[in-house]
């Protein structure tokens, strides 16, 4: 076995491993193996809330955008790196997270016994 | 018998063995998840706030976000490193993003754990108060016949 063959096998193995791991988690989320009850509602209420929906959309939207950008952009042969994240997106995600945490704090403290 | 290997052959054998072990570790983890020995049921769940039959753990959005971002950044890093043939750089923006997500997860976890602790303390205090009330009521009932007897004797 030459080093090139070995590299090919390892490359294939790592892709397969990453895909299988992703598949296991996705399968669990889609078919109930992983508990997702109340993902969009606060711990003390059954109704879904806007701040959680905002954070969910921001997370999924950003993840999709980042993956497509990284796979479309050709790698720099001299200094390869992941694509940078613009400050606008970071501020947006920071805002969504802050609103989510603030609402969570408020809801949890409102439900506590005096 | 005289075994002599060229250094190149030895390094290739070592590379093969190390690669095999790493792939085996990865495969073992996936196999354990598949056979449910590694239980992922509560991967996204928060600590339970109430005890009793109706207490169900709820999924946390911050955990979900952390999971997605970890998969995205780590997966892309792995794929692009393999394609480039070298370890690629991670820009500060991506690290900051993981930091925001991790910080949110941490704060959320601390808050949930505190809330669960307070809930348990409340329940314990309520249970103690009920027990004390029951004891007082029992003592009062026991003292009634004695008083009645004393009253009759007078």
Coordinates of C-alpha atoms in Angstrom, one line a residue:
Chain A
X1 CA 0.0 0.0 0.0
X2 CA 1.4 3.3 -1.0
X3 CA 1.0 6.5 1.1
X4 CA -1.4 7.8 -1.6
X5 CA -3.6 4.7 -1.2
X6 CA -3.5 5.1 2.6
X7 CA -4.4 8.8 2.4
X8 CA -7.3 7.9 0.1
X9 CA -8.6 5.2 2.5
X10 CA -8.3 7.6 5.5
X11 CA -10.0 10.3 3.6
X12 CA -12.8 8.0 2.7
X13 CA -13.1 6.7 6.2
X14 CA -13.3 10.2 7.7
X15 CA -16.0 11.2 5.2
X16 CA -17.9 8.0 6.0
X17 CA -17.5 8.6 9.8
X18 CA -18.7 12.2 9.6
X19 CA -21.6 11.2 7.4
X20 CA -22.6 8.3 9.7
X21 CA -22.4 10.5 12.9
X22 CA -24.5 13.2 11.2
X23 CA -26.9 10.6 10.0
X24 CA -27.3 9.1 13.5
X25 CA -28.0 12.6 15.1
X26 CA -30.3 13.6 12.2
X27 CA -32.2 10.3 12.4
X28 CA -32.6 10.7 16.1
X29 CA -34.0 14.3 15.8
X30 CA -36.3 13.4 12.9
X31 CA -37.7 10.1 14.3
X32 CA -37.9 10.9 18.0
X33 CA -34.8 9.1 19.2
X34 CA -33.5 12.4 20.5
X35 CA -36.0 14.4 22.6
X36 CA -37.0 17.6 21.0
X37 CA -40.2 18.2 23.0
X38 CA -40.6 21.9 23.8
X39 CA -37.7 23.1 21.7
X40 CA -39.7 26.3 20.8
X41 CA -41.4 26.8 24.2
X42 CA -40.1 28.0 27.5
X43 CA -39.7 25.5 30.3
X44 CA -42.7 26.7 32.2
X45 CA -45.1 27.1 29.3
X46 CA -46.4 25.0 26.5
X47 CA -46.8 27.8 24.0
X48 CA -44.0 28.5 21.4
X49 CA -42.3 31.8 21.7
X50 CA -41.1 34.3 19.1
X51 CA -37.6 34.7 20.5
X52 CA -37.0 31.0 20.2
X53 CA -38.3 30.9 16.7
X54 CA -36.0 33.9 15.8
X55 CA -33.0 32.1 17.2
X56 CA -33.9 28.8 15.5
X57 CA -34.2 30.6 12.1
X58 CA -31.0 32.6 12.6
X59 CA -29.1 29.4 13.5
X60 CA -30.4 27.3 10.6
X61 CA -30.1 30.2 8.2
X62 CA -26.5 31.0 9.2
X63 CA -25.5 27.3 9.1
X64 CA -26.8 27.0 5.6
X65 CA -25.2 30.2 4.4
X66 CA -21.8 29.3 6.0
X67 CA -21.8 25.8 4.5
X68 CA -22.6 26.9 1.0
X69 CA -20.1 29.8 1.2
X70 CA -17.3 27.5 2.4
X71 CA -18.0 24.9 -0.2
X72 CA -18.3 27.4 -3.1
X73 CA -15.2 29.5 -2.2
X74 CA -12.0 27.9 -3.7
X75 CA -9.3 27.3 -1.1
X76 CA -6.2 29.6 -1.2
X77 CA -3.3 27.2 -2.0
X78 CA -0.8 29.3 0.0
X79 CA -2.8 30.0 3.1
X80 CA -6.0 27.9 3.2
X81 CA -8.6 28.8 5.8
X82 CA -12.3 28.6 6.6
X83 CA -14.3 31.6 5.3
X84 CA -14.5 34.5 7.8
X85 CA -17.9 35.5 9.3
X86 CA -18.9 39.1 8.8
X87 CA -19.5 41.3 11.8
X88 CA -23.1 42.0 10.7
X89 CA -23.9 38.3 11.0
X90 CA -22.1 38.0 14.4
X91 CA -24.1 41.0 15.7
X92 CA -27.3 39.5 14.4
X93 CA -26.6 36.1 16.1
X94 CA -25.5 37.9 19.3
X95 CA -28.8 39.8 19.3
X96 CA -30.9 36.7 18.8
X97 CA -29.0 34.9 21.6
X98 CA -29.3 37.8 23.9
X99 CA -33.1 38.1 23.4
X100 CA -33.4 34.4 23.9
X101 CA -31.4 34.4 27.2
X102 CA -33.1 37.6 28.5
X103 CA -36.6 36.0 27.9
X104 CA -35.5 32.8 29.5
X105 CA -34.2 34.6 32.6
X106 CA -37.4 36.6 32.8
X107 CA -39.6 33.5 32.5
X108 CA -37.6 31.4 34.9
X109 CA -37.5 34.2 37.6
X110 CA -41.2 35.0 37.1
X111 CA -42.1 31.4 37.9
X112 CA -40.0 31.1 41.1
X113 CA -41.7 31.1 44.5
X114 CA -41.1 34.4 46.4
Chain B
X1 CA 16.8 -14.6 10.3
X2 CA 17.6 -11.0 9.7
X3 CA 14.6 -8.6 9.3
X4 CA 15.6 -5.3 7.9
X5 CA 13.1 -2.6 6.9
X6 CA 13.7 0.6 5.2
X7 CA 12.7 3.7 7.4
X8 CA 10.1 4.6 4.8
X9 CA 8.4 1.1 5.1
X10 CA 8.4 1.4 8.9
X11 CA 6.8 4.9 8.7
X12 CA 4.2 3.6 6.3
X13 CA 3.3 0.7 8.6
X14 CA 3.0 3.0 11.6
X15 CA 0.9 5.4 9.5
X16 CA -1.4 2.4 8.5
X17 CA -1.7 1.2 12.1
X18 CA -2.4 4.7 13.5
X19 CA -5.0 5.4 10.8
X20 CA -6.6 2.1 11.4
X21 CA -6.8 2.7 15.2
X22 CA -8.3 6.2 14.7
X23 CA -10.9 4.9 12.2
X24 CA -11.7 2.1 14.6
X25 CA -12.3 4.6 17.4
X26 CA -14.7 6.6 15.2
X27 CA -16.5 3.4 14.1
X28 CA -16.8 2.2 17.7
X29 CA -18.5 5.5 18.7
X30 CA -20.9 5.4 15.8
X31 CA -21.6 1.7 16.5
X32 CA -22.3 2.4 20.2
X33 CA -24.7 5.2 19.1
X34 CA -26.4 2.9 16.6
X35 CA -26.9 0.1 19.1
X36 CA -28.1 2.7 21.7
X37 CA -25.5 1.9 24.2
X38 CA -24.5 5.5 23.9
X39 CA -27.8 7.1 24.6
X40 CA -28.5 10.3 22.8
X41 CA -32.1 10.6 23.9
X42 CA -31.4 13.6 26.1
X43 CA -28.7 15.2 24.0
X44 CA -30.8 18.4 23.6
X45 CA -32.7 18.3 26.9
X46 CA -32.5 20.6 29.9
X47 CA -32.6 19.5 33.5
X48 CA -36.1 18.7 34.7
X49 CA -37.8 21.5 36.6
X50 CA -40.4 19.4 38.4
X51 CA -40.6 16.0 39.9
X52 CA -43.5 13.7 39.5
X53 CA -45.3 11.8 36.8
X54 CA -45.9 14.9 34.6
X55 CA -42.2 15.9 34.6
X56 CA -40.8 15.6 31.1
X57 CA -37.4 17.0 30.1
X58 CA -37.7 19.8 27.5
X59 CA -35.3 20.3 24.7
X60 CA -33.0 23.4 24.9
X61 CA -32.6 25.7 21.9
X62 CA -29.1 26.8 23.0
X63 CA -28.0 23.1 23.0
X64 CA -29.4 22.7 19.6
X65 CA -27.6 25.8 18.3
X66 CA -24.3 24.6 19.8
X67 CA -24.8 21.2 18.2
X68 CA -25.5 22.7 14.8
X69 CA -22.5 25.2 14.9
X70 CA -20.1 22.5 16.2
X71 CA -21.2 20.2 13.4
X72 CA -20.9 23.0 10.8
X73 CA -17.5 24.3 11.9
X74 CA -15.9 21.0 12.8
X75 CA -17.3 19.2 9.7
X76 CA -16.1 22.0 7.3
X77 CA -12.7 22.1 9.0
X78 CA -12.3 18.4 8.6
X79 CA -13.5 18.4 4.9
X80 CA -11.5 21.4 3.9
X81 CA -8.3 20.2 5.7
X82 CA -8.6 16.9 3.8
X83 CA -9.1 18.7 0.5
X84 CA -6.2 21.1 1.2
X85 CA -3.9 18.4 2.5
X86 CA -2.9 20.5 5.5
X87 CA -4.5 21.9 8.6
X88 CA -6.3 25.0 7.6
X89 CA -6.7 28.2 9.6
X90 CA -9.8 29.1 11.5
X91 CA -10.6 32.8 11.2
X92 CA -11.4 34.8 14.4
X93 CA -15.0 35.4 13.2
X94 CA -15.7 31.6 13.2
X95 CA -14.1 31.3 16.7
X96 CA -16.2 34.2 17.9
X97 CA -19.3 32.6 16.6
X98 CA -18.5 29.3 18.5
X99 CA -17.8 31.5 21.5
X100 CA -21.2 33.2 21.3
X101 CA -22.9 29.9 20.9
X102 CA -20.9 28.2 23.7
X103 CA -21.5 31.2 26.0
X104 CA -25.2 31.1 25.4
X105 CA -25.3 27.4 26.1
X106 CA -23.3 27.8 29.3
X107 CA -25.5 30.7 30.6
X108 CA -28.6 28.7 29.7
X109 CA -27.3 25.6 31.5
X110 CA -26.4 27.6 34.6
X111 CA -29.9 29.2 34.7
X112 CA -31.7 25.9 34.1
X113 CA -29.7 24.2 36.8
X114 CA -30.3 27.0 39.3
X115 CA -34.0 26.9 38.5
X116 CA -34.1 23.1 39.0
X117 CA -32.2 23.5 42.3
X118 CA -34.7 26.2 43.5
X119 CA -37.6 24.0 42.4
X120 CA -36.3 21.0 44.4
X121 CA -35.6 23.2 47.5
X122 CA -39.2 24.6 47.2
X123 CA -40.6 21.1 47.0
X124 CA -38.5 19.9 50.0
X125 CA -39.6 22.9 52.0
X126 CA -43.2 22.3 51.1
X127 CA -42.9 18.6 52.0
X128 CA -41.3 19.5 55.4
X129 CA -44.0 22.0 56.2
X130 CA -46.7 19.5 55.4
X131 CA -45.0 16.9 57.6
X132 CA -44.7 19.4 60.4
X133 CA -48.4 20.3 60.0
X134 CA -49.4 16.6 60.0
X135 CA -47.3 16.0 63.2
X136 CA -48.9 19.0 64.9
X137 CA -52.4 17.8 64.0
X138 CA -51.6 14.3 65.3
X139 CA -50.2 15.7 68.6
X140 CA -53.3 17.8 69.0
X141 CA -55.5 14.8 68.5
X142 CA -53.5 12.7 71.0
X143 CA -53.7 15.5 73.6
X144 CA -57.5 15.8 73.3
X145 CA -58.4 12.6 75.3
X146 CA -55.9 13.4 78.0
X147 CA -57.5 16.9 78.5
X148 CA -60.9 15.3 78.5
X149 CA -59.8 12.7 81.1
X150 CA -58.3 15.5 83.3
X151 CA -61.5 17.5 83.0
X152 CA -63.6 14.5 84.1
X153 CA -61.3 13.9 87.1
X154 CA -61.6 17.5 88.3

